[in-house]
Amino acid sequence: MYSGGVYDDYEGGGYDRGYDGYGHGGYDYEPHSGDPAADLDYDNRQYYKIPESVKSFLIYFSNVIREGLVFEIQNLYENNFPKLTEQYYEKRPWPEESEVAAIVGNDRVFSILYKELYFRHLYARIPNVITLEHRFQSFLNYCDLLNCILSEEGPVDLVLPDQWLWELVDEFIYQFQSFSQYRAKLQNKTEEELAQLNGNNRVWNVLCVLNVLHSLVDKSNIKKQLEVYASGGDPDSVAGEFGRHSLYKMLGYFSLVGLLRLHSLLGDYYQAIKVLENIEIHKKYSHVPACQISTSYYVGFAYMMMRRYADAIRTFSSILLYIQRTKQLFQSRTYQNDQINKQTDQMYHLLAICLVLHPQCIDDSIHQHLREKNYHDKMGKMQQGDLNEFEACFQFACPKFLSPSPPPTTAPAEDYIKEATKHQTSVFMDEVKQQINLPTIRSYLKLYTTLPLSKLAMFMSKAGTQEELEKSKSLLRTDLLCFKHKMKNVVWTKGTSGLEGSFQSGSEIDFYMDHDMIHIADTKVANCYGDFFIRKILKFEDLNRKLHAIKI
């Protein structure tokens, strides 16, 4: 699928050709952006003295990376680096790589990793100073990193904590997303910027990004490892020389999650789920909460767009329970906490949408959270057929979609950023409009065991004349067929592929029509209150034993 052309630049010998293979080896930039505020900040930086504590940190950081002390690297990465950022670089860039090289020496690997942190800091803290040069240079730095990792005959002698590896892959896709949005906005771009974009059209190209992720997956043999692991075997038996190395194995796994995200952003939901074959979504394959949360968000969203509401509800409920129980463990640990909190809120909105379209029982704590927050009001409006509320919830909760092909630089100077989101919103709203009468029909069917079609038609339309009533009955028959169709979905039952499943009816009521009479059967299973009280009694007894065991 990804052979030839662009893919060759990332394979084997293609890595040692430098950057010319990407078609942007000859660009030249001025150090100023044209923005007075950004230029002033740039000039001030030239005379900003690096604090001694930062110098000591950089020297020690480079040493522990060189020595492979992974726990110390993790401590410096997760604790010291953010603290120094808040103390000295909250609203300014970290020192340039050339300044750092003068302190720590010419360590190529550390230089690449430092620049990755440098550009990530720009995107996260001071995005207003990012120029086109920054975007290009960051892409080139990722190419350097891949050259370093993938072009060697054997695994490189580099160990990094899983948190850093996940955030490296996640940031790579985020910067591609940011560049795509920048590229799609042709307004206010100078002729020089347009010329640079046109001359470097392979920088942050979607095929390049896909090929990078597939290269990391292939190098690690992660798909074969997961397949053997799922069948109860030893993954190391098929891992190969690279796959047994923690760096390659985790980069391969995180790249699969990256492909899930990328295909979702491009609107290819089938392929998004397919790349995670041999991964059971609810198993924890890594100790990085942000990875688990991001995986469930995009899997659940893909299920929802594929009209597999039961699977979407199961996915969202499972991860939201996980967040409720483990939130204290990862709160305020990484820069991604804002993203985790936002994705959590988005998933509650998506869960609310799914429950309106496909009502079913969920965990009590999740249900209570939906009732306590303003989601309950939103669900009420959607159940009453408020299309604007559906659209508002979807646009808040959906990812920022991308177009696989950017607009040509010769196109009218307009903003094309929202075109992909408008298209996906239109697709979703078409599905909602087909189901807009179903909550009302369901509410009436719950009240009866038999119901004449004419009576339900009068409830639904308030028809006055016989002609209007006949028309309403005809439309109602269509809606009842729609009810039968929409409530029967593919539901995952077993297996390691998220695409597998069988057709199941998810409705709590069933009915059939005998001429103009509707016969209704309640299929809802009664709540088992006895089990609930037994669990609470056992929990209370366990708590009581622990209290008696405490010696004061």
Coordinates of C-alpha atoms in Angstrom, one line a residue:
M1 CA 0.0 0.0 0.0
Y2 CA 2.8 2.4 0.8
S3 CA 5.4 1.1 -1.6
G4 CA 7.5 3.2 -4.0
G5 CA 7.8 6.9 -4.3
V6 CA 7.5 8.6 -0.9
Y7 CA 7.9 5.4 1.0
D8 CA 11.3 4.7 -0.4
D9 CA 12.7 7.8 1.3
Y10 CA 12.0 6.2 4.7
E11 CA 13.3 2.7 3.9
G12 CA 16.8 1.4 4.5
G13 CA 19.3 3.3 2.4
G14 CA 16.9 6.2 1.9
Y15 CA 17.7 7.5 5.3
D16 CA 21.4 8.3 4.6
R17 CA 20.6 10.7 1.7
G18 CA 20.1 13.6 4.1
Y19 CA 17.1 15.8 3.5
D20 CA 17.4 16.2 -0.3
G21 CA 15.1 13.2 -0.8
Y22 CA 12.2 15.3 0.7
G23 CA 12.6 18.0 -1.9
H24 CA 13.4 20.9 0.4
G25 CA 17.1 20.9 0.8
G26 CA 17.8 24.3 -0.7
Y27 CA 15.5 26.7 1.1
D28 CA 16.9 29.7 2.8
Y29 CA 15.3 31.8 5.6
E30 CA 15.8 35.1 7.3
P31 CA 16.0 34.9 11.1
H32 CA 13.0 37.4 11.4
S33 CA 9.4 36.4 10.9
G34 CA 7.9 39.8 10.0
D35 CA 6.0 39.9 13.2
P36 CA 7.4 42.7 15.4
A37 CA 6.5 41.0 18.7
A38 CA 8.1 37.7 17.6
D39 CA 11.2 39.6 16.2
L40 CA 11.6 41.5 19.5
D41 CA 11.4 38.2 21.4
Y42 CA 14.0 36.7 19.0
D43 CA 16.3 39.6 19.5
N44 CA 16.0 39.5 23.3
R45 CA 16.9 35.9 23.3
Q46 CA 20.2 36.6 21.7
Y47 CA 21.2 38.4 24.9
Y48 CA 19.4 36.1 27.4
K49 CA 22.0 34.4 29.6
I50 CA 21.3 30.7 30.3
P51 CA 20.9 30.2 34.1
E52 CA 23.4 28.0 35.8
S53 CA 20.7 25.6 37.1
V54 CA 19.6 25.1 33.5
K55 CA 23.2 24.5 32.4
S56 CA 23.7 21.9 35.1
F57 CA 20.4 20.3 34.2
L58 CA 21.3 20.0 30.5
I59 CA 24.7 18.5 31.2
Y60 CA 23.3 16.0 33.6
F61 CA 20.4 15.2 31.2
S62 CA 22.7 14.5 28.4
N63 CA 24.9 12.3 30.6
V64 CA 22.0 10.1 31.9
I65 CA 20.7 9.7 28.3
R66 CA 24.1 8.6 27.1
E67 CA 24.4 6.2 30.0
G68 CA 20.9 4.8 29.5
L69 CA 19.6 5.4 33.1
V70 CA 16.0 5.2 32.2
F71 CA 14.5 5.9 35.6
E72 CA 16.6 9.0 36.0
I73 CA 15.7 10.1 32.5
Q74 CA 12.1 9.7 33.4
N75 CA 12.5 11.8 36.5
L76 CA 14.2 14.6 34.7
Y77 CA 11.8 14.5 31.8
E78 CA 8.6 14.4 33.9
N79 CA 9.6 16.6 36.8
N80 CA 12.7 18.7 36.3
F81 CA 12.1 19.8 32.8
P82 CA 8.6 21.1 33.5
K83 CA 9.8 22.9 36.6
L84 CA 12.6 24.7 34.8
T85 CA 10.1 25.6 32.1
E86 CA 7.8 27.2 34.5
Q87 CA 10.6 28.9 36.3
Y88 CA 12.5 30.3 33.3
Y89 CA 10.8 29.6 30.0
E90 CA 7.0 30.0 30.7
K91 CA 6.6 32.6 27.8
R92 CA 9.9 32.3 26.0
P93 CA 11.7 29.6 24.0
W94 CA 14.3 27.3 25.5
P95 CA 17.9 28.1 24.4
E96 CA 18.8 27.3 20.8
E97 CA 20.4 24.0 20.0
S98 CA 23.7 25.7 19.1
E99 CA 23.8 27.3 22.6
V100 CA 23.1 23.9 24.2
A101 CA 25.8 22.2 22.1
A102 CA 28.3 24.7 23.5
I103 CA 27.4 23.5 27.0
V104 CA 27.0 19.7 26.5
G105 CA 29.3 19.1 23.5
N106 CA 28.4 17.7 20.1
D107 CA 26.2 14.8 21.1
R108 CA 24.1 14.1 18.0
V109 CA 21.4 12.0 19.8
F110 CA 20.9 14.4 22.6
S111 CA 20.8 17.3 20.2
I112 CA 18.0 15.7 18.3
L113 CA 16.0 14.8 21.4
Y114 CA 16.6 18.3 22.8
K115 CA 15.3 19.9 19.6
E116 CA 12.2 17.7 19.8
L117 CA 11.5 19.1 23.3
Y118 CA 12.4 22.6 22.1
F119 CA 9.8 22.6 19.3
R120 CA 7.2 20.9 21.4
H121 CA 7.6 23.7 24.0
L122 CA 7.0 26.3 21.2
Y123 CA 3.8 24.6 20.1
A124 CA 2.5 24.1 23.7
R125 CA 3.4 27.3 25.4
I126 CA 4.1 30.1 22.8
P127 CA 2.4 29.1 19.5
N128 CA 2.1 32.7 18.4
V129 CA 5.9 32.8 17.7
I130 CA 5.9 29.7 15.5
T131 CA 7.0 30.6 12.0
L132 CA 7.1 28.6 8.8
E133 CA 10.8 28.0 9.4
H134 CA 10.0 26.4 12.8
R135 CA 7.5 24.0 11.2
F136 CA 10.0 23.0 8.5
Q137 CA 12.9 22.6 11.0
S138 CA 10.8 20.5 13.4
F139 CA 9.9 18.2 10.5
L140 CA 13.6 17.9 9.6
N141 CA 14.4 17.1 13.2
Y142 CA 11.9 14.2 13.2
C143 CA 13.6 13.0 10.0
D144 CA 16.9 13.1 11.8
L145 CA 15.5 11.1 14.6
L146 CA 14.2 8.4 12.2
N147 CA 17.5 8.4 10.4
C148 CA 19.2 7.7 13.7
I149 CA 16.7 5.0 14.8
L150 CA 15.9 3.2 11.5
S151 CA 19.0 3.3 9.3
E152 CA 21.3 1.3 11.6
E153 CA 22.0 -2.4 11.0
G154 CA 21.2 -3.2 14.6
P155 CA 19.2 -1.5 17.4
V156 CA 20.6 1.8 18.5
D157 CA 21.9 2.1 22.1
L158 CA 19.2 4.4 23.3
V159 CA 16.7 3.9 26.1
L160 CA 13.8 6.3 26.7
P161 CA 10.8 6.1 29.1
D162 CA 7.5 5.0 27.6
Q163 CA 5.9 8.4 28.5
W164 CA 8.5 10.2 26.4
L165 CA 8.1 7.8 23.5
W166 CA 4.3 8.1 23.5
E167 CA 4.5 11.9 23.7
L168 CA 7.0 11.9 20.8
V169 CA 4.7 10.0 18.5
D170 CA 1.6 12.0 19.7
E171 CA 3.4 15.3 19.1
F172 CA 4.5 14.2 15.7
I173 CA 0.9 13.8 14.6
Y174 CA -0.2 16.9 16.4
Q175 CA 2.4 19.0 14.5
F176 CA 1.3 17.4 11.3
Q177 CA -2.3 18.4 12.2
S178 CA -1.2 21.9 13.1
F179 CA 0.7 22.3 9.8
S180 CA -2.3 20.9 7.8
Q181 CA -4.5 23.6 9.4
Y182 CA -1.9 26.3 8.8
R183 CA -1.6 25.1 5.1
A184 CA -5.4 25.1 4.6
K185 CA -5.6 28.7 5.7
L186 CA -4.6 30.7 2.6
Q187 CA -5.7 34.0 4.0
N188 CA -3.1 36.6 4.9
K189 CA -0.2 34.6 3.4
T190 CA 2.5 36.5 1.6
E191 CA 3.7 35.5 -1.9
E192 CA 7.0 34.4 -0.3
E193 CA 5.2 32.0 2.1
L194 CA 3.1 30.6 -0.7
A195 CA 6.2 30.0 -2.8
Q196 CA 7.9 28.3 0.1
L197 CA 4.9 26.0 0.7
N198 CA 4.7 25.2 -3.0
G199 CA 8.4 24.4 -3.3
N200 CA 8.4 22.2 -0.2
N201 CA 5.2 20.3 -0.7
R202 CA 6.6 17.0 0.7
V203 CA 7.2 18.6 4.1
W204 CA 4.5 17.3 6.5
N205 CA 2.9 15.5 3.6
V206 CA 0.2 13.0 4.6
L207 CA 2.0 10.2 2.8
C208 CA 5.2 11.0 4.5
V209 CA 3.5 10.9 7.9
L210 CA 1.8 7.6 7.2
N211 CA 5.0 6.1 5.9
V212 CA 6.9 7.2 9.0
L213 CA 4.4 5.5 11.3
H214 CA 4.3 2.3 9.1
S215 CA 8.1 2.2 9.1
L216 CA 8.2 2.2 12.9
V217 CA 5.5 -0.5 13.0
D218 CA 7.3 -2.7 10.5
K219 CA 10.7 -2.3 12.1
S220 CA 9.4 -3.4 15.5
N221 CA 7.4 -6.4 14.2
I222 CA 4.7 -5.2 16.7
K223 CA 1.8 -6.7 14.7
K224 CA 3.3 -10.2 14.9
Q225 CA 4.1 -9.7 18.5
L226 CA 0.6 -8.7 19.4
E227 CA -0.8 -11.6 17.4
V228 CA 1.3 -14.2 19.2
Y229 CA 0.6 -12.5 22.6
A230 CA -3.2 -12.6 21.9
S231 CA -2.9 -16.3 21.2
G232 CA -1.0 -16.9 24.5
G233 CA 2.4 -17.3 23.0
D234 CA 5.8 -15.6 23.7
P235 CA 6.0 -12.3 21.7
D236 CA 9.8 -12.4 21.8
S237 CA 9.8 -15.5 19.6
V238 CA 8.7 -13.4 16.6
A239 CA 10.0 -10.0 17.7
G240 CA 13.3 -10.1 15.9
E241 CA 16.4 -8.2 16.9
F242 CA 14.7 -4.8 16.8
G243 CA 11.4 -5.9 18.3
R244 CA 13.0 -7.2 21.4
H245 CA 14.4 -3.7 22.1
S246 CA 12.1 -1.7 24.3
L247 CA 12.6 1.5 22.2
Y248 CA 11.5 -0.1 19.0
K249 CA 8.7 -2.2 20.5
M250 CA 7.0 0.8 22.2
L251 CA 7.5 3.1 19.3
G252 CA 5.9 0.4 17.1
Y253 CA 2.9 0.1 19.5
F254 CA 2.5 3.9 19.9
S255 CA 2.7 4.2 16.1
L256 CA -0.3 1.9 15.7
V257 CA -2.3 4.2 18.0
G258 CA -0.9 7.1 16.0
L259 CA -2.3 5.5 12.8
L260 CA -5.7 5.0 14.6
R261 CA -5.7 8.8 15.3
L262 CA -4.5 9.8 11.8
H263 CA -7.1 7.7 9.9
S264 CA -9.8 9.0 12.2
L265 CA -8.7 12.6 11.4
L266 CA -8.9 11.8 7.7
G267 CA -12.4 10.2 8.1
D268 CA -11.4 6.6 7.3
Y269 CA -13.0 4.9 10.3
Y270 CA -12.9 1.4 9.0
Q271 CA -9.1 1.6 8.5
A272 CA -8.7 3.3 11.9
I273 CA -10.2 0.3 13.7
K274 CA -8.4 -2.2 11.4
V275 CA -4.9 -1.0 12.3
L276 CA -5.6 -2.1 15.9
E277 CA -6.2 -5.7 15.0
N278 CA -4.8 -8.1 17.6
I279 CA -5.2 -5.3 20.2
E280 CA -7.9 -5.8 22.8
I281 CA -9.0 -2.2 23.5
H282 CA -9.7 -2.7 27.2
K283 CA -6.4 -4.4 28.0
K284 CA -3.6 -2.2 29.2
Y285 CA -0.7 -2.6 26.9
S286 CA 1.3 0.3 28.2
H287 CA 1.5 2.2 31.5
V288 CA 0.9 5.6 29.8
P289 CA -2.6 6.8 30.7
A290 CA -2.7 9.4 27.9
C291 CA -2.1 6.6 25.4
Q292 CA -5.0 4.5 26.8
I293 CA -7.3 7.4 26.9
S294 CA -6.5 8.6 23.4
T295 CA -6.9 5.1 22.0
S296 CA -10.4 4.7 23.5
Y297 CA -11.5 8.2 22.4
Y298 CA -10.7 7.5 18.7
V299 CA -11.9 3.9 18.8
G300 CA -15.2 5.0 20.4
F301 CA -15.6 7.9 17.9
A302 CA -14.9 5.6 15.0
Y303 CA -17.5 3.1 16.3
M304 CA -20.1 5.9 16.6
M305 CA -19.5 7.1 13.1
M306 CA -19.8 3.5 11.8
R307 CA -23.2 3.3 13.6
R308 CA -21.9 0.7 16.1
Y309 CA -23.4 2.5 19.1
A310 CA -23.3 -0.4 21.5
D311 CA -19.5 -0.8 20.9
A312 CA -19.0 3.0 21.2
I313 CA -20.9 3.1 24.5
R314 CA -19.0 0.1 25.9
T315 CA -15.7 1.7 24.9
F316 CA -16.5 5.2 26.3
S317 CA -18.0 3.7 29.6
S318 CA -14.9 1.5 30.1
I319 CA -12.3 4.3 29.7
L320 CA -14.4 6.8 31.7
L321 CA -14.6 4.4 34.6
Y322 CA -10.8 3.9 34.3
I323 CA -10.3 7.7 34.4
Q324 CA -12.6 8.0 37.5
R325 CA -10.6 5.4 39.4
T326 CA -7.1 6.4 38.4
K327 CA -7.3 10.2 37.9
Q328 CA -5.3 10.9 41.1
L329 CA -2.4 8.8 39.8
F330 CA -1.6 10.9 36.7
Q331 CA -3.1 14.3 37.6
S332 CA -0.6 17.2 37.2
R333 CA 2.2 14.9 35.9
T334 CA 2.6 15.9 32.3
Y335 CA 1.8 18.7 29.9
Q336 CA -0.8 16.4 28.4
N337 CA -3.2 16.7 31.3
D338 CA -5.1 19.5 29.7
Q339 CA -5.6 17.3 26.7
I340 CA -6.7 14.4 28.9
N341 CA -9.3 16.6 30.6
K342 CA -10.6 17.9 27.3
Q343 CA -10.8 14.4 25.8
T344 CA -12.7 13.2 29.0
D345 CA -15.3 16.0 28.5
Q346 CA -15.5 15.1 24.8
M347 CA -16.1 11.5 25.6
Y348 CA -19.0 12.3 28.0
H349 CA -20.6 14.4 25.2
L350 CA -20.1 11.5 22.7
L351 CA -21.5 9.0 25.2
A352 CA -24.6 11.3 25.7
I353 CA -25.2 11.3 21.9
C354 CA -24.9 7.5 21.7
L355 CA -27.2 7.0 24.6
V356 CA -29.9 9.2 23.0
L357 CA -29.6 7.4 19.7
H358 CA -29.2 3.9 21.2
P359 CA -30.5 3.8 24.9
Q360 CA -29.0 1.1 27.1
C361 CA -27.9 0.5 30.7
I362 CA -24.5 1.8 31.7
D363 CA -22.5 1.8 34.9
D364 CA -24.2 3.7 37.8
S365 CA -21.3 6.0 38.5
I366 CA -21.1 7.1 34.8
H367 CA -24.9 7.5 34.7
Q368 CA -24.7 9.6 37.9
H369 CA -22.0 11.8 36.4
L370 CA -24.1 12.4 33.4
R371 CA -27.0 13.4 35.6
E372 CA -25.0 15.7 37.9
K373 CA -23.3 17.7 35.1
N374 CA -25.0 19.7 32.3
Y375 CA -25.0 16.6 30.1
H376 CA -28.5 15.7 31.4
D377 CA -30.0 18.9 30.0
K378 CA -28.2 18.3 26.6
M379 CA -29.6 14.8 26.5
G380 CA -33.1 16.0 27.2
K381 CA -32.9 18.5 24.3
M382 CA -31.6 15.8 22.0
Q383 CA -34.3 13.4 23.0
Q384 CA -36.9 16.1 22.1
G385 CA -35.4 16.3 18.6
D386 CA -33.3 19.5 18.9
L387 CA -31.0 19.2 15.8
N388 CA -29.0 22.2 16.9
E389 CA -28.0 20.5 20.2
F390 CA -26.9 17.4 18.3
E391 CA -24.7 19.5 16.0
A392 CA -23.3 21.6 18.9
C393 CA -22.4 18.4 20.9
F394 CA -20.8 16.7 17.9
Q395 CA -18.7 19.7 16.9
F396 CA -17.5 20.1 20.4
A397 CA -16.6 16.4 20.9
C398 CA -15.3 15.5 17.4
P399 CA -11.6 15.6 16.5
K400 CA -10.3 18.4 14.3
F401 CA -10.7 16.7 10.9
L402 CA -8.1 17.1 8.1
S403 CA -8.3 16.9 4.4
P404 CA -5.8 14.4 2.9
S405 CA -5.0 16.9 0.1
P406 CA -4.4 20.6 1.0
P407 CA -5.8 23.3 -1.3
P408 CA -3.5 24.4 -4.1
T409 CA -1.6 27.6 -3.4
T410 CA -3.2 29.2 -6.4
A411 CA -6.7 28.7 -4.9
P412 CA -8.7 31.8 -3.8
A413 CA -7.3 33.2 -0.6
E414 CA -9.9 31.7 1.8
D415 CA -10.0 29.7 5.0
Y416 CA -10.3 25.9 4.1
I417 CA -9.7 24.6 7.6
K418 CA -13.3 23.8 8.4
E419 CA -14.2 22.1 5.2
A420 CA -13.4 18.6 6.4
T421 CA -15.3 19.2 9.7
K422 CA -18.3 20.5 7.8
H423 CA -18.3 17.4 5.7
Q424 CA -18.1 15.0 8.7
T425 CA -20.8 17.0 10.6
S426 CA -23.1 16.8 7.5
V427 CA -22.6 13.0 7.4
F428 CA -23.4 12.7 11.1
M429 CA -26.4 15.0 11.0
D430 CA -27.9 13.0 8.0
E431 CA -27.8 9.9 10.2
V432 CA -29.4 11.9 13.1
K433 CA -32.2 13.2 10.9
Q434 CA -33.1 9.7 9.9
Q435 CA -33.6 8.8 13.6
I436 CA -35.0 12.1 14.9
N437 CA -38.5 10.6 15.6
L438 CA -37.4 7.4 17.2
P439 CA -37.1 8.6 20.8
T440 CA -40.7 9.9 20.7
I441 CA -41.9 6.6 19.1
R442 CA -40.0 4.7 21.8
S443 CA -41.6 6.7 24.6
Y444 CA -45.1 5.9 23.3
L445 CA -44.4 2.2 22.7
K446 CA -43.2 1.8 26.3
L447 CA -46.7 2.7 27.6
Y448 CA -48.7 0.1 25.7
T449 CA -48.8 -3.6 24.9
T450 CA -51.0 -3.1 21.8
L451 CA -51.4 0.2 20.0
P452 CA -53.4 0.9 16.8
L453 CA -51.3 2.6 14.1
S454 CA -53.9 5.3 13.7
K455 CA -53.7 6.2 17.4
L456 CA -49.9 6.5 17.4
A457 CA -50.1 8.5 14.1
M458 CA -52.4 11.0 15.9
F459 CA -50.1 11.2 18.9
M460 CA -47.1 11.9 16.5
S461 CA -48.7 14.3 14.1
K462 CA -51.9 15.8 15.6
A463 CA -53.6 15.1 12.3
G464 CA -56.9 16.9 11.8
T465 CA -58.4 15.4 8.7
Q466 CA -58.7 11.8 7.4
E467 CA -56.3 12.6 4.5
E468 CA -53.7 13.9 6.9
L469 CA -54.1 10.9 9.1
E470 CA -53.5 8.5 6.2
K471 CA -50.4 10.4 5.3
S472 CA -49.2 10.3 8.9
K473 CA -49.8 6.6 9.0
S474 CA -47.7 6.1 5.9
L475 CA -44.8 8.1 7.3
L476 CA -45.2 6.3 10.6
R477 CA -44.8 2.9 8.9
T478 CA -41.5 4.2 7.5
D479 CA -40.4 5.4 10.9
L480 CA -41.2 2.0 12.5
L481 CA -39.2 0.2 9.9
C482 CA -36.4 2.7 10.6
F483 CA -36.7 1.9 14.3
K484 CA -36.3 -1.8 13.6
H485 CA -33.3 -1.2 11.3
K486 CA -31.4 1.4 13.4
M487 CA -31.8 -0.6 16.6
K488 CA -30.0 -3.6 15.1
N489 CA -26.2 -3.1 15.0
V490 CA -23.0 -5.1 14.7
V491 CA -21.8 -5.7 18.2
W492 CA -18.3 -7.0 19.1
T493 CA -18.6 -10.2 21.2
K494 CA -15.1 -11.8 21.0
G495 CA -11.9 -11.9 19.1
T496 CA -9.0 -9.5 18.8
S497 CA -10.3 -7.5 15.8
G498 CA -12.5 -4.6 16.7
L499 CA -14.3 -5.0 13.3
E500 CA -15.6 -8.5 14.2
G501 CA -19.1 -8.9 15.7
S502 CA -22.6 -10.1 15.1
F503 CA -25.9 -8.3 14.5
Q504 CA -27.8 -7.8 17.7
S505 CA -30.9 -5.8 18.6
G506 CA -30.1 -3.2 21.2
S507 CA -33.6 -2.0 21.9
E508 CA -35.3 -2.5 25.3
I509 CA -38.6 -3.0 23.5
D510 CA -39.6 -5.1 20.6
F511 CA -42.7 -5.0 18.5
Y512 CA -44.4 -6.5 15.4
M513 CA -47.3 -5.2 13.2
D514 CA -50.4 -7.2 12.4
H515 CA -52.2 -5.1 9.7
D516 CA -52.7 -1.8 11.5
M517 CA -52.1 -3.0 15.0
I518 CA -48.8 -2.7 16.8
H519 CA -48.0 -5.5 19.3
I520 CA -45.3 -4.5 21.8
A521 CA -43.1 -6.8 24.0
D522 CA -40.9 -5.4 26.8
T523 CA -37.5 -7.0 26.6
K524 CA -35.9 -5.0 29.3
V525 CA -34.3 -7.2 32.0
A526 CA -35.4 -6.3 35.5
N527 CA -32.7 -4.9 37.8
C528 CA -31.1 -7.4 40.2
Y529 CA -31.3 -5.4 43.4
G530 CA -30.2 -8.4 45.5
D531 CA -26.8 -8.5 43.8
F532 CA -26.3 -4.8 44.4
F533 CA -27.0 -5.1 48.1
I534 CA -24.8 -8.2 48.5
R535 CA -21.9 -6.4 46.9
K536 CA -22.4 -3.4 49.3
I537 CA -22.7 -5.7 52.3
L538 CA -19.4 -7.5 51.4
K539 CA -17.7 -4.2 50.8
F540 CA -18.9 -2.9 54.2
E541 CA -17.7 -6.0 56.0
D542 CA -14.3 -5.8 54.3
L543 CA -14.0 -2.1 55.3
N544 CA -15.0 -3.1 58.9
R545 CA -12.3 -5.7 59.1
K546 CA -9.7 -3.2 57.9
L547 CA -10.8 -0.7 60.5
H548 CA -10.6 -3.3 63.3
A549 CA -7.1 -4.3 62.1
I550 CA -5.8 -0.7 62.6
K551 CA -3.8 -0.4 65.8
I552 CA -4.0 3.0 67.4

